[in-house]
Short mmCIF file of C-alpha atoms in Angstrom, two decimals:
data_model
loop_
_atom_site.label_atom_id
_atom_site.label_comp_id
_atom_site.label_asym_id
_atom_site.label_seq_id
_atom_site.Cartn_x
_atom_site.Cartn_y
_atom_site.Cartn_z
CA UNK A 1 102.92 165.02 36.37
CA UNK A 2 101.76 164.50 39.64
CA UNK A 3 104.42 163.19 42.40
CA UNK A 4 106.38 160.10 41.64
CA UNK A 5 105.03 157.16 43.76
CA UNK A 6 107.44 155.38 44.74
CA UNK A 7 106.74 150.64 44.51
CA UNK A 8 108.73 148.37 46.05
CA UNK A 9 107.78 144.90 44.63
CA UNK A 10 109.30 141.20 45.27
CA UNK A 11 109.76 138.80 43.24
CA UNK A 12 110.66 141.19 40.44
CA UNK A 13 113.05 139.82 37.98
CA UNK A 14 110.27 137.52 36.35
CA UNK A 15 106.23 137.19 35.13
CA UNK A 16 104.10 139.37 36.94
CA UNK A 17 106.40 141.01 38.86
CA UNK A 18 108.82 142.10 35.86
CA UNK A 19 105.95 143.68 33.81
CA UNK A 20 105.11 145.37 36.80
CA UNK A 21 108.63 146.87 37.01
CA UNK A 22 109.17 147.59 33.55
CA UNK A 23 105.55 149.70 33.49
CA UNK A 24 105.59 151.42 36.92
CA UNK A 25 109.28 152.74 35.66
CA UNK A 26 107.75 153.26 31.61
CA UNK A 27 105.08 155.41 33.64
CA UNK A 28 107.59 158.42 35.14
CA UNK A 29 107.40 156.41 39.45
CA UNK A 30 110.26 154.91 41.70
CA UNK A 31 110.97 151.31 42.25
CA UNK A 32 113.18 149.00 44.42
CA UNK A 33 112.55 145.82 43.18
CA UNK A 34 113.55 142.30 45.08
CA UNK A 35 114.54 138.93 43.98
CA UNK A 36 117.03 135.99 45.04
CA UNK A 37 119.23 137.03 41.70
CA UNK A 38 120.43 140.19 41.94
CA UNK A 39 121.97 140.54 38.59
CA UNK A 40 118.87 138.67 37.41
CA UNK A 41 117.27 141.84 38.39
CA UNK A 42 120.10 144.51 36.23
CA UNK A 43 120.35 141.47 33.20
CA UNK A 44 116.48 141.73 33.28
CA UNK A 45 115.59 145.83 33.73
CA UNK A 46 118.66 147.82 34.33
CA UNK A 47 121.69 148.41 36.77
CA UNK A 48 120.42 151.43 39.78
CA UNK A 49 119.55 154.50 38.46
CA UNK A 50 118.01 157.45 40.26
CA UNK A 51 114.49 155.91 39.51
CA UNK A 52 115.23 152.68 40.24
CA UNK A 53 116.91 150.28 42.94
CA UNK A 54 117.26 147.09 42.56
CA UNK A 55 118.41 144.68 45.59
CA UNK A 56 119.29 140.73 46.25
CA UNK A 57 116.31 139.90 49.23
CA UNK A 58 116.03 137.05 50.60
CA UNK A 59 112.00 136.95 51.94
CA UNK A 60 112.31 134.27 54.37
CA UNK A 61 115.57 135.72 56.49
CA UNK A 62 114.34 139.05 58.42
CA UNK A 63 117.15 140.65 58.47
CA UNK A 64 117.60 140.92 54.80
CA UNK A 65 114.32 142.00 54.39
CA UNK A 66 115.11 144.88 56.82
CA UNK A 67 118.01 145.75 55.34
CA UNK A 68 116.17 145.70 52.06
CA UNK A 69 113.77 148.46 53.53
CA UNK A 70 116.37 150.38 55.01
CA UNK A 71 118.15 150.95 51.93
CA UNK A 72 114.84 152.21 49.96
CA UNK A 73 113.96 154.13 52.94
CA UNK A 74 118.08 155.83 52.20
CA UNK A 75 117.54 156.24 48.94
CA UNK A 76 114.48 157.56 48.16
CA UNK A 77 113.11 158.91 51.86
CA UNK A 78 109.21 157.26 51.61
CA UNK A 79 107.58 154.26 50.60
CA UNK A 80 104.36 154.27 48.68
CA UNK A 81 103.40 151.22 46.92
CA UNK A 82 104.25 147.96 48.69
CA UNK A 83 103.61 144.83 46.68
CA UNK A 84 104.18 141.22 47.75
CA UNK A 85 104.36 139.20 44.16
CA UNK A 86 107.30 137.05 45.60
CA UNK A 87 106.05 133.08 45.32
CA UNK A 88 106.07 129.78 43.78
CA UNK A 89 104.06 127.43 42.77
CA UNK A 90 103.88 124.14 44.99
CA UNK A 91 101.89 121.19 42.99
CA UNK A 92 101.40 117.89 44.85
CA UNK A 93 98.13 116.28 47.03
CA UNK A 94 98.05 116.83 50.46
CA UNK A 95 98.91 113.03 51.36
CA UNK A 96 102.09 113.25 48.81
CA UNK A 97 104.03 116.42 50.16
CA UNK A 98 106.17 116.45 52.57
CA UNK A 99 106.25 117.95 55.98
CA UNK A 100 109.23 120.04 54.61
CA UNK A 101 107.61 120.86 51.10
CA UNK A 102 104.43 121.91 52.33
CA UNK A 103 106.02 124.36 55.08
CA UNK A 104 108.66 125.96 52.50
CA UNK A 105 105.77 127.16 50.15
CA UNK A 106 104.50 128.79 53.32
CA UNK A 107 107.46 129.75 54.55
CA UNK A 108 108.02 131.65 50.84
CA UNK A 109 104.78 132.56 50.01
CA UNK A 110 103.23 133.28 53.63
CA UNK A 111 105.75 134.74 55.91
CA UNK A 112 108.23 135.86 53.55
CA UNK A 113 105.27 138.20 52.79
CA UNK A 114 104.35 138.83 55.97
CA UNK A 115 107.83 140.06 56.65
CA UNK A 116 107.90 142.82 54.47
CA UNK A 117 104.19 143.67 55.87
CA UNK A 118 105.88 144.07 59.36
CA UNK A 119 109.62 145.69 57.93
CA UNK A 120 107.03 148.20 55.52
CA UNK A 121 104.58 149.29 58.29
CA UNK A 122 106.43 151.47 60.78
CA UNK A 123 106.91 153.93 57.53
CA UNK A 124 103.45 153.96 56.21
CA UNK A 125 102.28 154.27 59.29
CA UNK A 126 104.70 157.65 59.83
CA UNK A 127 103.59 158.49 56.55
CA UNK A 128 99.80 157.79 56.91
CA UNK A 129 99.40 156.61 53.22
CA UNK A 130 100.26 154.06 50.69
CA UNK A 131 98.73 150.63 50.17
CA UNK A 132 99.62 146.76 50.50
CA UNK A 133 99.42 144.77 47.51
CA UNK A 134 99.62 140.82 47.90
CA UNK A 135 99.65 138.95 44.93
CA UNK A 136 97.50 135.41 45.84
CA UNK A 137 96.13 133.54 43.62
CA UNK A 138 91.82 132.56 42.37
CA UNK A 139 93.13 129.76 43.65
CA UNK A 140 93.02 131.89 47.44
CA UNK A 141 89.14 131.97 46.97
CA UNK A 142 88.72 128.29 45.06
CA UNK A 143 90.76 125.44 46.07
CA UNK A 144 89.34 122.28 44.69
CA UNK A 145 91.87 121.83 42.44
CA UNK A 146 93.26 118.67 42.82
CA UNK A 147 97.14 118.10 43.54
CA UNK A 148 96.99 121.93 44.31
CA UNK A 149 95.79 122.15 48.08
CA UNK A 150 98.93 123.52 49.44
CA UNK A 151 99.85 126.42 47.17
CA UNK A 152 95.94 127.02 47.84
CA UNK A 153 96.48 127.12 51.68
CA UNK A 154 98.96 129.60 50.63
CA UNK A 155 96.86 131.64 48.96
CA UNK A 156 93.70 131.57 51.32
CA UNK A 157 96.06 132.85 54.07
CA UNK A 158 97.34 135.37 52.26
CA UNK A 159 93.13 136.16 51.70
CA UNK A 160 92.69 135.80 55.20
CA UNK A 161 95.61 138.35 56.67
CA UNK A 162 95.17 140.95 53.43
CA UNK A 163 91.37 141.41 55.31
CA UNK A 164 92.87 142.00 58.94
CA UNK A 165 95.02 144.01 57.45
CA UNK A 166 92.60 145.97 56.06
CA UNK A 167 91.08 146.14 58.99
CA UNK A 168 94.32 147.21 60.74
CA UNK A 169 96.02 150.10 59.07
CA UNK A 170 91.93 151.48 57.84
CA UNK A 171 92.36 154.44 60.98
CA UNK A 172 96.56 155.97 59.44
CA UNK A 173 94.76 156.22 56.08
CA UNK A 174 96.05 152.77 54.47
CA UNK A 175 94.68 150.28 52.51
CA UNK A 176 95.61 146.70 51.53
CA UNK A 177 94.31 144.79 48.55
CA UNK A 178 94.81 141.27 47.49
CA UNK A 179 94.83 140.53 44.04
CA UNK A 180 94.06 137.19 42.72
CA UNK A 181 94.94 136.62 38.84
CA UNK A 182 93.53 133.82 37.01
CA UNK A 183 95.93 131.94 34.27
CA UNK A 184 98.42 134.76 33.22
CA UNK A 185 101.48 133.82 30.03
CA UNK A 186 104.83 133.77 32.34
CA UNK A 187 107.02 131.25 32.97
CA UNK A 188 104.67 130.11 36.90
CA UNK A 189 104.03 127.02 35.39
CA UNK A 190 108.25 125.97 34.57
CA UNK A 191 111.32 125.72 36.51
CA UNK A 192 112.02 127.30 39.02
CA UNK A 193 108.21 128.87 39.82
CA UNK A 194 106.28 125.62 39.43
CA UNK A 195 107.27 122.66 42.18
CA UNK A 196 106.32 119.03 41.63
CA UNK A 197 106.13 116.60 44.73
CA UNK A 198 109.12 113.81 45.86
CA UNK A 199 106.81 111.56 46.08
CA UNK A 200 104.26 111.67 43.37
CA UNK A 201 102.00 108.30 44.25
CA UNK A 202 100.05 106.91 40.84
CA UNK A 203 97.04 106.67 42.24
CA UNK A 204 95.54 110.18 42.40
CA UNK A 205 95.04 109.95 39.10
CA UNK A 206 92.78 112.74 38.45
CA UNK A 207 96.01 115.58 40.63
CA UNK A 208 98.40 113.77 37.89
CA UNK A 209 96.21 115.27 34.80
CA UNK A 210 95.37 118.24 36.47
CA UNK A 211 99.41 118.78 36.55
CA UNK A 212 99.98 117.27 33.29
CA UNK A 213 97.80 119.54 31.67
CA UNK A 214 99.25 122.36 33.98
CA UNK A 215 102.63 121.92 32.68
CA UNK A 216 102.27 120.97 28.84
CA UNK A 217 98.28 121.71 28.07
CA UNK A 218 98.02 125.39 30.26
CA UNK A 219 101.11 126.46 29.68
CA UNK A 220 101.63 129.26 27.22
CA UNK A 221 98.43 129.34 26.37
CA UNK A 222 96.78 131.31 29.70
CA UNK A 223 94.37 134.13 28.67
CA UNK A 224 95.67 136.94 30.87
CA UNK A 225 98.19 139.12 29.16
CA UNK A 226 100.67 140.46 32.16
CA UNK A 227 101.60 143.76 30.61
CA UNK A 228 97.80 144.32 30.85
CA UNK A 229 97.57 143.03 34.50
CA UNK A 230 100.27 145.88 35.57
CA UNK A 231 98.08 148.48 34.39
CA UNK A 232 95.58 146.92 36.43
CA UNK A 233 97.87 147.20 39.54
CA UNK A 234 98.89 150.81 38.39
CA UNK A 235 95.19 151.83 38.77
CA UNK A 236 94.37 150.15 41.22
CA UNK A 237 97.51 151.72 43.47
CA UNK A 238 95.88 155.11 41.89
CA UNK A 239 92.23 154.79 43.20
CA UNK A 240 91.00 157.28 46.29
CA UNK A 241 89.12 153.77 47.88
CA UNK A 242 90.49 150.58 46.84
CA UNK A 243 88.48 147.57 47.37
CA UNK A 244 90.08 145.07 49.70
CA UNK A 245 89.86 142.04 47.32
CA UNK A 246 90.63 141.61 42.95
CA UNK A 247 89.99 139.14 40.86
CA UNK A 248 92.05 139.69 38.52
CA UNK A 249 91.76 138.29 34.46
CA UNK A 250 88.25 136.66 33.07
CA UNK A 251 88.98 133.55 33.38
CA UNK A 252 89.09 134.54 37.66
CA UNK A 253 86.64 136.84 37.68
CA UNK A 254 84.31 133.76 36.08
CA UNK A 255 85.71 131.28 38.62
CA UNK A 256 84.54 133.45 41.34
CA UNK A 257 81.29 134.83 40.90
CA UNK A 258 81.05 130.23 40.06
CA UNK A 259 82.31 130.28 44.19
CA UNK A 260 79.77 133.36 45.05
CA UNK A 261 76.88 130.93 43.68
CA UNK A 262 77.70 128.17 44.99
CA UNK A 263 78.19 128.98 48.15
CA UNK A 264 75.15 131.00 48.38
CA UNK A 265 73.62 127.56 47.14
CA UNK A 266 75.13 125.63 49.85
CA UNK A 267 74.85 127.42 52.51
CA UNK A 268 71.08 128.72 51.83
CA UNK A 269 70.87 124.48 51.12
CA UNK A 270 72.43 123.52 54.95
CA UNK A 271 70.82 126.49 56.72
CA UNK A 272 68.34 124.57 59.32
CA UNK A 273 71.62 122.57 60.43
CA UNK A 274 73.77 125.79 60.43
CA UNK A 275 71.18 127.89 62.77
CA UNK A 276 70.12 124.44 65.11
CA UNK A 277 72.78 125.42 67.39
CA UNK A 278 72.02 128.12 69.60
CA UNK A 279 70.49 127.98 72.78
#
């Protein structure tokens, strides 16, 4: 058996995070799992063991994140795979969503992940080994979902800073990958994981129809298996040269390729205008 890897996984009490933590532990690695609710972690996974450290952590509180990283280092002495999985979906058109709703989604999905990276990076750099896996969404590459603009914007941001992070940490022997899942059969489309706008405007019929479709028709019928996603993420962590971008799920893969083809067509069509501005 190889050397045990130490994983640090946020948003670990449900969904992809929970499936990943259970799989990692079953394969013999060690895990720090964080959530806003420590009781949930202990209930869904287990109490603390030699290989498992459940921690309550508030992503948007830098001190809380720093403390969680410090406790992780105290217990395991190293970090090998940092997985930024915590986040939530925010429905609502650009006009509907308040400044507060929009900023709160960015605070959790973007700035929360940045807090974790900032606090973990000194340890990863000192080790000269390790990787960061940021769980975005295929909505971080394709934004034309009516009523999902702010959520997609948070995931586009994750894609962007992961690309920069990968370039920045390469010299230390570190890697960063942004994972863009499609629809997986988790509880993402219900409860606290998906928030609807406080100021719904019926004028936006397409957005409302898409909202209902996600809450009712798509929820429970997603094609992706969270258990297989966990296996894929473990395979990613074993790679000698992992990719910077990874679409996860056949639906995400298909959508990504559709976007690439559409971009190529659009850029080619307007090439003359694009290249008309040089001296």
